[in-house]
Short mmCIF file of C-alpha atoms in Angstrom, two decimals:
data_model
loop_
_atom_site.label_atom_id
_atom_site.label_comp_id
_atom_site.label_asym_id
_atom_site.label_seq_id
_atom_site.Cartn_x
_atom_site.Cartn_y
_atom_site.Cartn_z
CA UNK A 281 0.03 0.06 0.01
CA UNK A 282 1.27 3.43 -0.89
CA UNK A 283 1.16 6.10 1.74
CA UNK A 284 2.23 9.44 0.28
CA UNK A 285 3.14 12.60 2.06
CA UNK A 286 3.70 15.76 0.13
CA UNK A 287 5.39 18.87 1.38
CA UNK A 288 4.37 22.17 0.14
CA UNK A 289 5.70 25.66 1.21
CA UNK A 290 3.37 28.66 1.08
CA UNK A 291 0.77 27.13 -1.23
CA UNK A 292 3.29 25.93 -3.69
CA UNK A 293 1.11 24.88 -6.56
CA UNK A 294 3.43 22.24 -8.01
CA UNK A 295 3.73 20.25 -4.77
CA UNK A 296 -0.03 20.55 -4.12
CA UNK A 297 -0.56 19.20 -7.72
CA UNK A 298 1.75 16.26 -7.12
CA UNK A 299 -0.09 15.51 -3.90
CA UNK A 300 -3.39 15.60 -5.72
CA UNK A 301 -1.91 13.27 -8.36
CA UNK A 302 -0.79 10.73 -5.77
CA UNK A 303 -4.38 10.79 -4.42
CA UNK A 304 -6.00 10.50 -7.89
CA UNK A 305 -3.62 7.61 -8.80
CA UNK A 306 -4.94 5.58 -5.87
CA UNK A 307 -2.42 6.10 -2.95
CA UNK A 308 -3.91 4.41 0.03
CA UNK A 309 -3.50 7.65 1.96
CA UNK A 310 -2.20 11.12 0.87
CA UNK A 311 -1.33 13.86 3.22
CA UNK A 312 -0.66 17.39 1.84
CA UNK A 313 1.22 19.54 4.24
CA UNK A 314 2.12 23.17 4.80
CA UNK A 315 2.28 25.83 7.58
CA UNK A 316 -0.98 26.81 9.38
CA UNK A 317 -1.83 30.03 7.76
CA UNK A 318 -1.68 28.37 4.36
CA UNK A 319 -3.91 25.36 5.21
CA UNK A 320 -7.32 26.91 4.37
CA UNK A 321 -6.44 27.60 0.75
CA UNK A 322 -5.01 24.01 0.42
CA UNK A 323 -8.17 22.43 2.04
CA UNK A 324 -10.36 24.57 -0.36
CA UNK A 325 -8.45 23.18 -3.28
CA UNK A 326 -8.58 19.57 -2.09
CA UNK A 327 -12.27 19.94 -1.34
CA UNK A 328 -12.90 21.10 -5.00
CA UNK A 329 -10.84 18.13 -6.27
CA UNK A 330 -12.83 15.74 -4.01
CA UNK A 331 -16.07 17.10 -5.53
CA UNK A 332 -14.78 16.59 -9.10
CA UNK A 333 -13.73 12.97 -8.29
CA UNK A 334 -17.07 12.22 -6.79
CA UNK A 335 -18.82 13.46 -9.85
CA UNK A 336 -16.54 11.34 -12.09
CA UNK A 337 -17.25 8.27 -9.93
CA UNK A 338 -20.96 8.82 -10.00
CA UNK A 339 -20.97 9.11 -13.78
CA UNK A 340 -19.10 5.78 -14.27
CA UNK A 341 -21.02 2.98 -15.91
CA UNK A 342 -19.85 0.55 -13.33
CA UNK A 343 -21.52 2.16 -10.28
CA UNK A 344 -19.63 1.42 -7.02
CA UNK A 345 -20.94 1.06 -3.46
CA UNK A 346 -21.22 4.26 -1.55
CA UNK A 347 -18.76 2.95 0.91
CA UNK A 348 -16.10 2.20 -1.75
CA UNK A 349 -16.73 5.63 -3.25
CA UNK A 350 -16.29 7.31 0.13
CA UNK A 351 -13.09 5.39 0.63
CA UNK A 352 -11.73 6.73 -2.74
CA UNK A 353 -12.63 10.26 -1.87
CA UNK A 354 -11.56 10.38 1.80
CA UNK A 355 -8.04 9.09 1.51
CA UNK A 356 -6.53 12.58 1.22
CA UNK A 357 -6.11 15.04 4.02
CA UNK A 358 -4.31 18.33 4.74
CA UNK A 359 -2.15 18.72 7.81
CA UNK A 360 0.17 21.24 9.23
CA UNK A 361 3.76 20.29 9.09
CA UNK A 362 6.19 22.88 10.68
CA UNK A 363 9.65 21.68 10.03
CA UNK A 364 10.93 23.27 13.23
CA UNK A 365 8.55 21.43 15.51
CA UNK A 366 8.02 17.80 16.45
CA UNK A 367 5.52 15.79 14.44
CA UNK A 368 1.89 15.99 15.65
CA UNK A 369 -0.21 12.93 16.34
CA UNK A 370 -1.69 13.42 12.82
CA UNK A 371 1.36 11.75 11.29
CA UNK A 372 2.27 7.97 11.44
CA UNK A 373 5.63 7.59 9.88
CA UNK A 374 7.40 6.20 8.12
CA UNK A 375 5.62 6.98 4.84
CA UNK A 376 6.26 4.93 1.69
CA UNK A 377 6.83 8.00 -0.35
CA UNK A 378 7.53 11.60 0.40
CA UNK A 379 7.28 14.25 -2.44
CA UNK A 380 8.66 17.80 -1.93
CA UNK A 381 8.60 20.16 -4.79
CA UNK A 382 10.10 23.68 -4.65
CA UNK A 383 10.23 23.92 -0.95
CA UNK A 384 13.59 25.58 -0.42
CA UNK A 385 13.50 29.38 -0.70
CA UNK A 386 16.33 30.21 1.71
CA UNK A 387 19.47 28.27 2.46
CA UNK A 388 18.60 28.35 6.17
CA UNK A 389 15.63 26.09 5.44
CA UNK A 390 17.68 23.12 4.34
CA UNK A 391 18.50 22.03 7.87
CA UNK A 392 14.88 22.13 9.09
CA UNK A 393 13.76 20.22 5.94
CA UNK A 394 16.43 17.49 6.64
CA UNK A 395 15.19 17.18 10.29
CA UNK A 396 11.56 16.87 9.05
CA UNK A 397 12.44 14.31 6.38
CA UNK A 398 14.28 12.33 9.02
CA UNK A 399 11.15 12.33 11.28
CA UNK A 400 8.69 11.21 8.50
CA UNK A 401 10.74 8.71 6.54
CA UNK A 402 12.46 5.40 7.10
CA UNK A 403 14.82 3.10 5.28
CA UNK A 404 12.18 1.96 2.71
CA UNK A 405 10.89 5.53 2.06
CA UNK A 406 11.18 6.74 -1.47
CA UNK A 407 11.93 10.50 -1.47
CA UNK A 408 11.30 12.81 -4.42
CA UNK A 409 12.78 16.24 -3.97
CA UNK A 410 12.57 18.84 -6.85
CA UNK A 411 13.58 22.39 -6.59
CA UNK A 412 15.00 25.08 -8.93
CA UNK A 413 18.50 26.29 -8.37
CA UNK A 414 18.26 29.73 -6.75
CA UNK A 415 21.91 30.54 -6.69
CA UNK A 416 22.56 30.13 -2.98
CA UNK A 417 25.94 31.31 -1.95
#
């Protein structure tokens, strides 16, 4: 079973999109993370995507049971993940896959990201980290 955790930073659209893709592709559980003030925007985006998925499922010729449909819709959630704080009870590491896209804006963030990755991953975790080179000195 695939449990995916995506890291975003200040509503980074690429990381949110990757998280939604993990969910749409059938990850058993997907958690999209960011800092507290950003979460309402992410939750709104996830909610709209859940509605769209629900409509697609309802329009399929092979109708599924309501409980199976609910399972496919509810396996994504949004949680706060502050890299400088211990993990909350909302997280149950290690995760199978961690996706972080464009999350480093300042060189000082690298250490905090490393500590967060250590806390949420294990030896079997696959990590996808993508970021543009910003010319750090």
